[in-house]
Amino acid sequence: MPNLLFDSLFGIHAGKTTPFLHLADGRTITHEAFLETTAQIANVLTRSGLKAGDRVAVQVQKSPEALALYAACVQAGLVFLPLNTAYTVDELTYFIENSGALLIVCDGQSEAALAPIAERLNAKIETLNADGGGSLMSQAEAAPASFATVNRDGEDLAAFLYTSGTTGRSKGAMLTQNNLLSNAQTLVKEWRFTDKDVLLHALPIFHTHGLFVASNVTLAAGGSMIFLPKFDIDAVIAQMPKATAMMGVPTFYTRLLDDGRFTRELAAHMRLFVSGSAPLLAETHVQFENRTGHRILERYGMTETNMNTSNPYDGERRAGTVGFPLPGVELKITDPETGATLPQGEVGQIEVRGENVFKGYWQMPEKTAAELRADGFFITGDLGKIDEDGYVHIVGRNKDLIISGGYNIYPKEIELVLDEQPGVLESAVIGVPHPDFGETVLGVLVPEKGQSPDLAAIQDAVKGSLARFKHPKELILLSELPRNTMGKVQKNILREQYKDMFQPA
Ligand code: MLC
Ligand code: AMP
């Protein structure tokens, strides 16, 4: 095949005048129209001098054009690098520099702030606004609506997704065409997606869940999507009667359950609700079934691996578990010290191997070697066990990570900023339970002797450098941090101490 991913996800829909995207304003975009826009954008990208394998860094609002930009990168053999719209200029600078992106596509509002960085790094800038306006589309509209697809095979890179690490430095996970395609095709079969499906798409499209799981699966099945700019409860409730399936993070489901309009009748047309990216409380699973009659299907994945496990479509979807390894995915539980496989039922680190597992971290051979074994097993950093019926349970994390509303936050990154603030001797950032986001960020500060740090000024400093979702919900002063005999901060003690801070009374 000339371009495995493009041909299998997009090319198969050439000439189809059936709907692909349904927008909240009532407009519908057909597969054919979507592919024409894709080809126009691909022409603009290649005319600007980009060649197969070059990276395109993209920080734009969710829109049909943004999805077509992803498709265009695949068609032109470029590596798509989507970036969270919440990232600050400081954060973006690192991603652009580290990836060596030659083109930055951003919202018109960010252009002035990114221009000096683009100039320093010799990258071009194009703009794409939420309404589809901007320099990219104005050139695309004048470009031919057909494009000679660039040859790429399964081992070629399709995307870079940055994921933070425990040291605070983000790593670019290199995903191949085959990683993405094999996983999408597996999920279509496992979750019974067809061309009759209408997916209610309210996730962002800059992470694995919204881009690869939701969009690629719908594309591979030939279905359509109700494409909402974000999770807005009113829009989700208004659109649900027209949909057959939804994918979301647990916050979507707790917000729906908190709304009296979300009833059995409203969900009557739906056949499937999928949850992932963060733990779904067993209690949410049960409440959801009582309210709607639907059992949420929970699955487990990662940026580096796409999806690894899933509860069964037919058969028991067991609350509090992430189901079974997907076909083609091997999963084992190992001893974190020795790497030896543990007996069924014992808790250890989760390792996975399969076509879904990424190629490594961009230009970080040591980090790749530390997490991706020579035999192909990837050490996920999650702790889990396999029960007597074969269901995988995630019981914790062997990595210092907070997941807030489905976004990953690495405490180290925030601690590095807090430690620099005037009057702060040291800090510890922890995740504590939160009714809406599952977990939220709490910053614990130890003042320098005789100092009383200005907490408001510290919050302002954090705002300047880190994305909004990483900001501590609260800062607390302590005279010292709890430490073990080795001198290591005992975050578990802090987590226990502050676990009820954000819980309703
Ligand atoms: C928004 N805010 C968040 C936040 N999202 N803060 C913490 N955690 C989050 N996840 C901030 C906003 O900037 C705002 O700040 C304030 O919190 C309240 O905003 P909101 O209007 O309530 O938030 P909303 O815009 O509704 O967003 C919440 C959300 C969204 C849950 C809908 O975060 C979301 O769509 N999450 C999905 C994340 C996702 O796709 N993860 C998949 C990763 S892939 P202020 O200052 O304005 O008050 C992956 C692999 C896998 O993990 O297995 O899938
Ligand atoms: P990311 O790096 O953003 O792709 O996030 C991946 C991490 O999200 C995994 O390593 C898990 O810790 C977590 N995760 C994803 N799905 C689930 C799930 N269903 N239950 C618990 N944790 C999950």
Coordinates of C-alpha atoms and ligand atoms in Angstrom, one line a residue:
M1 CA 0.0 0.0 0.0
P2 CA 1.4 3.4 -0.8
N3 CA 0.4 5.0 2.5
L4 CA -0.9 2.4 4.9
L5 CA -2.6 4.7 7.5
F6 CA -4.0 7.2 5.0
D7 CA -5.4 4.6 2.7
S8 CA -6.9 2.6 5.5
L9 CA -8.5 5.4 7.5
F10 CA -9.2 8.1 5.0
G11 CA -8.7 7.0 1.4
I12 CA -11.3 4.2 1.8
H13 CA -13.9 7.0 2.0
A14 CA -13.0 8.7 -1.3
G15 CA -16.1 9.8 -3.2
K16 CA -18.5 9.0 -0.4
T17 CA -21.2 11.6 0.0
T18 CA -22.3 10.2 3.3
P19 CA -21.9 12.4 6.4
F20 CA -18.7 12.2 8.4
L21 CA -19.0 15.2 10.7
H22 CA -22.2 16.6 12.2
L23 CA -21.5 20.0 13.8
A24 CA -23.4 21.7 16.6
D25 CA -24.7 24.4 14.3
G26 CA -26.5 21.9 12.1
R27 CA -23.9 21.7 9.3
T28 CA -22.8 18.3 8.0
I29 CA -19.4 17.6 6.3
T30 CA -19.4 14.6 4.0
H31 CA -16.5 12.2 3.7
E32 CA -15.9 13.6 0.2
A33 CA -15.8 17.2 1.4
F34 CA -13.5 16.3 4.3
L35 CA -11.1 14.6 2.0
E36 CA -11.1 17.6 -0.4
T37 CA -10.2 19.9 2.5
T38 CA -7.5 17.4 3.6
A39 CA -6.0 17.4 0.1
Q40 CA -6.0 21.2 -0.1
I41 CA -4.2 21.4 3.2
A42 CA -1.7 18.7 2.2
N43 CA -0.9 20.8 -0.9
V44 CA -0.2 23.9 1.2
L45 CA 2.0 21.9 3.6
T46 CA 4.2 20.4 0.9
R47 CA 4.4 23.6 -1.2
S48 CA 5.9 25.2 1.9
G49 CA 8.8 22.8 1.5
L50 CA 7.9 20.2 4.1
K51 CA 9.1 16.7 3.3
A52 CA 8.1 13.2 4.5
G53 CA 9.2 12.7 8.1
D54 CA 9.2 16.5 9.0
R55 CA 7.3 17.4 12.2
V56 CA 4.4 19.8 12.2
A57 CA 3.6 21.3 15.7
V58 CA -0.1 22.1 16.1
Q59 CA -1.8 24.0 18.9
V60 CA -5.3 24.9 17.7
Q61 CA -8.9 24.7 18.9
K62 CA -10.9 21.7 17.9
S63 CA -12.6 22.2 14.6
P64 CA -13.2 20.1 11.4
E65 CA -10.2 21.9 9.8
A66 CA -8.0 20.9 12.7
L67 CA -9.0 17.2 12.1
A68 CA -8.3 17.7 8.4
L69 CA -4.9 19.0 9.3
Y70 CA -4.2 15.7 11.0
A71 CA -5.4 13.8 7.9
A72 CA -3.3 16.1 5.7
C73 CA -0.2 15.4 7.7
V74 CA -0.8 11.7 7.3
Q75 CA -1.4 12.1 3.6
A76 CA 1.7 14.1 3.1
G77 CA 3.8 11.7 5.2
L78 CA 4.5 14.4 7.9
V79 CA 4.7 13.7 11.6
F80 CA 1.7 15.3 13.4
L81 CA 2.5 16.8 16.8
P82 CA -0.7 17.9 18.5
L83 CA -0.3 20.1 21.6
N84 CA -2.8 20.9 24.4
T85 CA -4.4 24.3 23.9
A86 CA -3.7 25.0 27.6
Y87 CA 0.1 24.9 27.2
T88 CA 1.9 28.2 27.8
V89 CA 4.5 29.7 25.6
D90 CA 7.3 28.3 27.9
E91 CA 5.9 24.8 27.5
L92 CA 5.4 25.2 23.8
T93 CA 9.0 26.4 23.3
Y94 CA 10.3 23.2 24.6
F95 CA 8.1 21.0 22.4
I96 CA 8.9 22.9 19.3
E97 CA 12.6 23.0 19.9
N98 CA 12.9 19.4 21.1
S99 CA 10.9 18.0 18.1
G100 CA 12.7 20.2 15.6
A101 CA 9.3 21.1 14.1
L102 CA 9.6 23.1 10.8
L103 CA 6.1 24.3 10.9
I104 CA 3.9 25.6 13.7
V105 CA 0.2 25.9 13.2
C106 CA -1.4 28.0 16.0
D107 CA -4.5 30.0 16.7
G108 CA -4.2 33.6 15.4
Q109 CA -4.2 34.8 19.0
S110 CA -1.0 33.0 19.8
E111 CA 0.9 34.1 16.7
A112 CA 2.6 37.1 18.1
A113 CA 3.8 35.2 21.2
L114 CA 5.2 32.3 19.1
A115 CA 6.7 34.4 16.3
P116 CA 10.0 35.0 18.0
I117 CA 10.4 31.4 18.9
A118 CA 9.6 30.3 15.3
E119 CA 12.2 32.8 14.0
R120 CA 14.9 31.6 16.4
L121 CA 14.2 27.9 15.5
N122 CA 13.8 28.5 11.8
A123 CA 10.3 27.3 11.7
K124 CA 7.4 28.7 9.7
I125 CA 4.1 29.7 11.3
E126 CA 0.6 29.4 9.9
T127 CA -2.6 30.2 11.8
L128 CA -5.8 28.2 12.1
N129 CA -8.6 29.7 14.2
A130 CA -11.5 28.0 15.9
D131 CA -13.9 29.1 13.1
G132 CA -11.6 27.7 10.4
G133 CA -10.2 31.1 9.6
G134 CA -6.5 32.0 9.4
S135 CA -3.6 31.8 7.0
L136 CA -3.6 28.0 6.6
M137 CA -7.2 27.8 5.3
S138 CA -7.0 30.9 3.2
Q139 CA -4.2 29.3 1.2
A140 CA -5.9 25.9 1.3
E141 CA -9.1 27.3 -0.2
A142 CA -7.1 28.3 -3.3
A143 CA -5.2 25.0 -3.6
P144 CA -6.2 22.0 -5.7
A145 CA -8.6 19.6 -4.0
S146 CA -6.6 16.5 -4.9
F147 CA -3.2 15.5 -3.7
A148 CA -0.8 12.7 -4.7
T149 CA -0.6 10.8 -1.4
V150 CA 3.0 10.3 -0.2
N151 CA 4.2 6.7 0.2
R152 CA 4.7 5.6 3.8
D153 CA 4.8 2.1 5.3
G154 CA 3.7 0.8 8.7
E155 CA 7.1 1.5 10.3
D156 CA 7.1 5.1 9.3
L157 CA 6.3 7.7 12.0
A158 CA 2.8 9.2 12.0
A159 CA 2.7 11.2 15.2
F160 CA 4.7 12.5 18.2
L161 CA 2.8 12.9 21.4
Y162 CA 4.7 14.5 24.3
T163 CA 4.3 13.0 27.7
S164 CA 5.9 14.3 30.8
G165 CA 8.3 12.3 33.0
T166 CA 9.2 12.0 36.7
T167 CA 12.2 14.2 36.1
G168 CA 10.1 17.0 34.7
R169 CA 11.4 16.8 31.1
S170 CA 8.7 15.9 28.5
K171 CA 9.4 13.0 26.1
G172 CA 8.2 12.8 22.6
A173 CA 6.6 9.4 22.1
M174 CA 7.1 8.3 18.5
L175 CA 4.1 6.5 17.1
T176 CA 4.2 4.7 13.8
Q177 CA 1.5 4.3 11.3
N178 CA 1.2 0.6 12.3
N179 CA 0.9 1.5 16.0
L180 CA -2.2 3.6 15.2
L181 CA -3.8 1.5 12.6
S182 CA -3.5 -1.9 14.3
N183 CA -5.0 -0.5 17.5
A184 CA -7.9 1.3 15.6
Q185 CA -8.7 -1.9 13.7
T186 CA -8.7 -4.0 16.9
L187 CA -11.0 -1.6 18.7
V188 CA -13.5 -1.5 15.8
K189 CA -13.9 -5.2 16.1
E190 CA -13.9 -5.4 19.9
W191 CA -16.4 -2.6 20.3
R192 CA -18.5 -3.5 17.2
F193 CA -18.2 -0.2 15.4
T194 CA -19.8 0.0 12.0
D195 CA -20.7 2.6 9.4
K196 CA -24.1 3.1 11.2
D197 CA -22.4 4.4 14.3
V198 CA -22.6 8.1 15.2
L199 CA -20.0 8.9 17.9
L200 CA -20.7 11.8 20.3
H201 CA -17.2 13.4 20.2
A202 CA -16.7 15.9 23.0
L203 CA -13.0 15.0 23.8
P204 CA -10.1 17.2 22.8
I205 CA -8.2 16.1 19.7
F206 CA -4.7 16.7 21.0
H207 CA -4.4 13.5 23.0
T208 CA -4.6 9.7 22.3
H209 CA -8.2 9.4 23.5
G210 CA -9.9 12.0 21.3
L211 CA -7.6 11.7 18.3
F212 CA -6.6 8.1 18.0
V213 CA -9.2 6.1 19.9
A214 CA -12.3 8.2 19.1
S215 CA -11.5 9.6 15.6
N216 CA -9.4 6.7 14.2
V217 CA -12.0 4.1 15.3
T218 CA -14.9 6.0 13.7
L219 CA -12.8 6.5 10.5
A220 CA -11.8 2.9 10.3
A221 CA -15.5 1.8 10.7
G222 CA -16.8 4.4 8.2
G223 CA -19.1 6.0 10.8
S224 CA -19.8 9.6 11.6
M225 CA -19.2 11.9 14.5
I226 CA -21.1 14.6 16.3
F227 CA -18.1 16.8 16.6
L228 CA -18.4 19.2 19.6
P229 CA -15.7 21.8 20.3
K230 CA -15.5 20.6 23.9
F231 CA -17.4 18.8 26.7
D232 CA -20.3 21.2 27.3
I233 CA -23.0 19.5 29.3
D234 CA -25.9 21.2 27.5
A235 CA -24.6 20.4 24.1
V236 CA -23.9 16.8 25.1
I237 CA -27.4 16.3 26.4
A238 CA -28.9 18.0 23.3
Q239 CA -27.0 15.8 20.9
M240 CA -27.2 12.4 22.8
P241 CA -30.5 11.3 21.3
K242 CA -28.9 11.4 17.8
A243 CA -25.8 9.4 18.8
T244 CA -25.0 5.7 19.2
A245 CA -21.8 5.8 21.1
M246 CA -19.7 8.1 23.3
M247 CA -16.1 8.0 24.6
G248 CA -15.1 10.0 27.6
V249 CA -13.0 10.4 30.7
P250 CA -14.7 9.7 34.1
T251 CA -15.4 13.4 34.6
F252 CA -17.8 13.3 31.6
Y253 CA -19.8 10.5 33.3
T254 CA -19.9 12.0 36.8
R255 CA -21.0 15.4 35.3
L256 CA -23.7 13.6 33.3
L257 CA -24.9 11.8 36.5
D258 CA -25.0 15.1 38.4
D259 CA -27.5 16.4 35.8
G260 CA -31.2 15.6 36.2
R261 CA -31.7 15.8 32.4
F262 CA -29.6 12.7 31.9
T263 CA -32.1 9.9 32.0
R264 CA -32.7 6.4 30.7
E265 CA -34.8 7.9 27.9
L266 CA -32.1 10.4 26.9
A267 CA -29.6 7.5 26.5
A268 CA -32.1 5.1 24.9
H269 CA -30.6 5.5 21.4
M270 CA -27.0 4.8 22.6
R271 CA -25.4 1.4 22.3
L272 CA -22.1 2.1 24.0
F273 CA -20.4 4.3 26.5
V274 CA -16.6 3.9 26.8
S275 CA -14.5 5.3 29.7
G276 CA -10.8 5.6 30.1
S277 CA -7.7 7.8 30.7
A278 CA -8.3 7.8 34.4
P279 CA -9.8 5.4 36.9
L280 CA -13.6 5.1 36.8
L281 CA -14.9 4.7 40.3
A282 CA -16.9 1.4 40.7
E283 CA -19.6 3.6 42.4
T284 CA -19.9 5.7 39.1
H285 CA -20.2 2.5 37.1
V286 CA -23.1 1.3 39.3
Q287 CA -24.9 4.6 39.4
F288 CA -24.7 4.9 35.7
E289 CA -26.2 1.5 35.2
N290 CA -29.0 2.3 37.7
R291 CA -29.8 5.5 35.9
T292 CA -29.5 4.4 32.2
G293 CA -29.4 0.6 32.1
H294 CA -26.0 0.9 30.3
R295 CA -22.9 -0.6 31.8
I296 CA -19.9 1.7 30.9
L297 CA -17.2 -0.2 29.1
E298 CA -13.9 0.7 30.8
R299 CA -10.6 0.3 28.9
Y300 CA -7.0 1.2 29.7
G301 CA -4.4 2.9 27.6
M302 CA -1.5 5.2 27.4
T303 CA 0.1 7.7 25.0
E304 CA 3.0 5.3 24.4
T305 CA 0.8 2.3 23.7
N306 CA -2.7 3.4 22.6
M307 CA -5.2 0.9 24.1
N308 CA -4.0 -2.1 26.0
T309 CA -7.0 -3.7 27.7
S310 CA -10.7 -3.5 27.5
N311 CA -13.8 -4.9 29.2
P312 CA -15.7 -7.1 26.9
Y313 CA -18.5 -5.9 24.6
D314 CA -20.4 -9.0 25.2
G315 CA -19.9 -10.6 28.6
E316 CA -19.4 -9.0 31.9
R317 CA -18.1 -5.5 32.1
R318 CA -16.7 -5.6 35.6
A319 CA -16.7 -2.4 37.6
G320 CA -13.3 -1.4 39.0
T321 CA -11.4 -3.4 36.4
V322 CA -10.1 -2.5 32.9
G323 CA -11.0 -5.9 31.4
F324 CA -8.7 -8.2 29.4
P325 CA -5.7 -7.6 27.2
L326 CA -6.8 -6.7 23.7
P327 CA -6.1 -9.2 20.9
G328 CA -2.5 -8.8 19.9
V329 CA -1.5 -7.3 23.2
E330 CA 0.5 -9.3 25.7
L331 CA 0.3 -8.1 29.3
K332 CA 2.2 -9.3 32.3
I333 CA 2.6 -8.3 35.9
T334 CA 6.2 -8.2 37.0
D335 CA 8.3 -7.5 40.1
P336 CA 9.5 -3.9 39.9
E337 CA 12.9 -4.9 41.4
T338 CA 13.7 -8.0 39.4
G339 CA 11.5 -7.8 36.4
A340 CA 10.4 -11.4 37.0
T341 CA 6.8 -12.3 36.1
L342 CA 4.6 -12.6 39.2
P343 CA 1.9 -15.3 39.8
Q344 CA -1.7 -14.4 38.9
G345 CA -3.3 -12.4 41.6
E346 CA -0.2 -10.7 42.9
V347 CA 0.3 -6.9 42.5
G348 CA 3.2 -5.7 40.4
Q349 CA 4.1 -3.4 37.6
I350 CA 2.2 -3.7 34.3
E351 CA 4.2 -4.4 31.2
V352 CA 2.7 -4.7 27.7
R353 CA 4.0 -5.8 24.3
G354 CA 2.3 -5.7 20.8
E355 CA 1.9 -3.8 17.6
N356 CA 0.4 -1.0 19.5
V357 CA 3.6 -0.2 21.5
F358 CA 5.5 2.9 20.3
K359 CA 8.9 3.0 18.8
G360 CA 10.6 5.0 21.6
Y361 CA 11.2 8.5 22.8
W362 CA 12.5 11.0 20.3
Q363 CA 16.2 11.5 20.7
M364 CA 16.2 10.0 24.2
P365 CA 17.8 6.6 23.9
E366 CA 18.5 6.2 27.7
K367 CA 14.8 7.0 28.6
T368 CA 13.7 4.6 25.9
A369 CA 16.0 1.9 27.1
A370 CA 14.8 2.4 30.7
E371 CA 11.2 1.8 29.8
L372 CA 11.1 -0.2 26.7
R373 CA 12.8 -3.6 27.1
A374 CA 14.9 -5.1 24.4
D375 CA 12.3 -7.9 24.1
G376 CA 9.6 -5.3 23.2
F377 CA 7.8 -5.2 26.6
F378 CA 7.0 -1.6 27.7
I379 CA 7.1 -0.8 31.5
T380 CA 3.9 1.2 31.9
G381 CA 4.6 2.6 35.4
D382 CA 1.1 1.4 36.4
L383 CA 0.7 -1.1 39.2
G384 CA -1.9 -3.8 38.8
K385 CA -2.9 -7.4 39.1
I386 CA -4.8 -10.0 37.1
D387 CA -7.6 -11.6 39.0
E388 CA -8.7 -15.3 38.9
D389 CA -11.0 -14.6 35.9
G390 CA -8.3 -12.8 34.0
Y391 CA -9.6 -9.2 34.5
V392 CA -6.8 -6.7 34.9
H393 CA -7.1 -4.3 37.9
I394 CA -5.1 -1.1 38.1
V395 CA -4.3 -0.6 41.8
G396 CA -1.9 2.3 41.7
R397 CA 1.1 3.9 40.0
N398 CA 4.8 3.3 40.3
K399 CA 5.3 6.8 38.9
D400 CA 4.7 10.1 40.6
L401 CA 1.7 11.2 38.5
I402 CA -1.5 13.0 39.1
I403 CA -4.5 12.6 36.6
S404 CA -6.9 15.5 36.8
G405 CA -10.0 15.3 34.5
G406 CA -8.0 12.9 32.3
Y407 CA -5.0 15.1 31.9
N408 CA -1.6 13.8 33.2
I409 CA 0.3 16.1 35.5
Y410 CA 3.8 15.3 36.7
P411 CA 4.4 16.8 40.2
K412 CA 8.1 17.3 39.5
E413 CA 7.4 19.9 36.8
I414 CA 5.4 22.0 39.3
E415 CA 7.9 21.5 42.2
L416 CA 10.7 22.9 40.0
V417 CA 8.7 26.1 39.6
L418 CA 7.7 26.3 43.3
D419 CA 11.2 25.6 44.6
E420 CA 12.4 28.7 42.7
Q421 CA 10.0 31.1 44.4
P422 CA 11.3 33.7 46.9
G423 CA 11.0 32.4 50.5
V424 CA 10.5 28.8 49.5
L425 CA 13.0 26.2 50.8
E426 CA 11.4 23.2 49.2
S427 CA 8.0 21.8 48.0
A428 CA 6.1 18.7 47.4
V429 CA 3.2 18.5 45.0
I430 CA 0.6 15.7 45.5
G431 CA -2.7 14.6 44.0
V432 CA -5.7 14.5 46.3
P433 CA -9.3 13.2 45.5
H434 CA -11.6 15.8 43.8
P435 CA -15.3 15.3 43.1
D436 CA -15.2 16.6 39.6
F437 CA -11.7 16.0 38.3
G438 CA -11.1 12.7 40.1
E439 CA -7.8 14.0 41.5
T440 CA -6.5 17.6 41.8
V441 CA -3.2 19.3 42.6
L442 CA -2.1 20.4 46.0
G443 CA 1.2 22.2 46.6
V444 CA 2.9 21.8 50.0
L445 CA 5.6 24.4 50.7
V446 CA 8.3 24.6 53.3
P447 CA 9.4 28.3 53.9
E448 CA 13.0 29.3 54.3
K449 CA 13.8 30.0 57.9
G450 CA 12.1 33.2 59.1
Q451 CA 10.3 33.7 55.8
S452 CA 6.6 33.8 55.0
P453 CA 6.3 33.3 51.2
D454 CA 3.6 35.3 49.4
L455 CA 1.2 32.6 48.2
A456 CA -0.7 34.8 45.7
A457 CA 2.6 35.9 44.1
I458 CA 3.6 32.2 43.9
Q459 CA 0.3 31.2 42.2
D460 CA 1.0 34.1 39.7
A461 CA 4.4 32.8 38.9
V462 CA 3.0 29.3 38.3
K463 CA 0.4 30.8 35.9
G464 CA 3.2 32.4 33.9
S465 CA 4.9 29.1 33.1
L466 CA 2.5 26.2 33.4
A467 CA -0.8 25.3 31.8
R468 CA -3.9 26.1 33.8
F469 CA -4.8 22.5 34.5
K470 CA -1.5 22.0 36.3
H471 CA -1.9 24.9 38.8
P472 CA -2.2 23.8 42.4
K473 CA -5.8 24.3 43.5
E474 CA -4.3 25.3 46.8
L475 CA -0.9 25.9 48.4
I476 CA -0.2 24.9 52.0
L477 CA 2.7 25.9 54.3
L478 CA 4.3 23.3 56.5
S479 CA 7.4 23.6 58.7
E480 CA 8.9 20.5 57.2
L481 CA 8.1 17.6 54.8
P482 CA 7.7 14.0 56.2
R483 CA 10.7 12.0 55.2
N484 CA 11.7 8.3 55.5
T485 CA 15.1 7.2 57.0
M486 CA 16.6 7.5 53.5
G487 CA 15.6 11.2 53.4
K488 CA 12.9 10.6 50.7
V489 CA 9.8 12.7 51.0
Q490 CA 6.8 10.5 52.0
K491 CA 4.1 11.8 49.7
N492 CA 1.8 9.0 50.9
I493 CA 1.7 10.6 54.3
L494 CA 0.8 14.0 52.8
R495 CA -1.8 12.4 50.6
E496 CA -3.4 10.7 53.6
Q497 CA -3.3 13.9 55.6
Y498 CA -5.0 16.0 52.9
K499 CA -7.3 13.4 51.3
D500 CA -10.5 15.1 52.4
M501 CA -9.6 18.7 51.5
F502 CA -11.8 18.9 48.4
Q503 CA -14.4 16.3 49.3
P504 CA -17.9 17.6 49.9
A505 CA -18.7 17.8 53.7
Ligands
MLC1 C1 -10.0 22.3 32.6 N1 -9.5 22.8 33.7 C2 -8.9 21.8 34.4 C3 -9.1 20.7 33.6 N2 -9.8 21.0 32.5 N3 -8.3 21.8 35.6 C4 -7.9 20.6 36.0 N4 -8.0 19.4 35.3 C5 -8.6 19.4 34.1 N5 -8.7 18.3 33.4 C6 -9.5 24.2 34.3 C7 -10.0 25.2 33.3 O1 -9.0 25.7 32.6 C8 -10.8 26.1 34.2 O2 -9.9 27.0 34.8 C9 -11.3 25.3 35.3 O3 -10.4 24.1 35.3 C10 -12.7 24.8 35.2 O4 -13.0 24.6 33.9 P1 -14.2 23.7 33.4 O5 -15.0 24.6 32.5 O6 -14.9 23.1 34.5 O7 -13.4 22.6 32.6 P2 -13.8 22.1 31.3 O8 -13.4 23.0 30.2 O9 -15.2 21.7 31.3 O10 -12.8 20.8 31.2 C11 -12.9 19.7 32.0 C12 -12.9 18.5 31.1 C13 -11.6 18.6 30.2 C14 -12.8 17.3 32.0 C15 -14.1 18.4 30.2 O11 -10.5 18.7 31.1 C16 -11.5 17.4 29.3 O12 -12.0 17.4 28.2 N6 -10.6 16.4 29.7 C17 -10.3 15.3 28.8 C18 -8.9 15.1 28.9 C19 -8.4 14.0 27.9 O13 -8.9 13.9 26.7 N7 -7.6 13.0 28.3 C20 -7.1 11.9 27.5 C21 -5.6 11.8 27.5 S1 -5.1 10.4 26.6 P3 -10.3 28.5 35.2 O14 -9.1 29.1 35.6 O15 -10.9 29.1 33.9 O16 -11.4 28.3 36.2 C22 -4.8 9.2 27.7 C23 -4.6 7.8 27.2 C24 -5.9 7.1 27.5 O17 -4.8 9.5 28.9 O18 -5.9 6.0 28.1 O19 -6.9 7.6 27.0
AMP2 P1 -1.3 9.3 29.2 O1 0.2 9.2 29.5 O2 -1.9 10.6 29.2 O3 -1.6 8.6 28.0 O4 -2.0 8.5 30.4 C1 -1.8 7.2 30.6 C2 -2.1 6.8 32.0 O5 -3.5 7.0 32.3 C3 -1.9 5.3 32.3 O6 -0.5 5.0 32.5 C4 -2.8 5.1 33.5 O7 -2.1 5.5 34.7 C5 -3.9 6.1 33.3 N1 -5.1 5.4 32.8 C6 -5.6 5.3 31.5 N2 -6.7 4.6 31.5 C7 -7.0 4.2 32.7 C8 -8.0 3.5 33.4 N3 -9.1 3.0 32.7 N4 -8.0 3.3 34.7 C9 -7.0 3.8 35.4 N5 -5.9 4.5 34.9 C10 -6.0 4.7 33.6

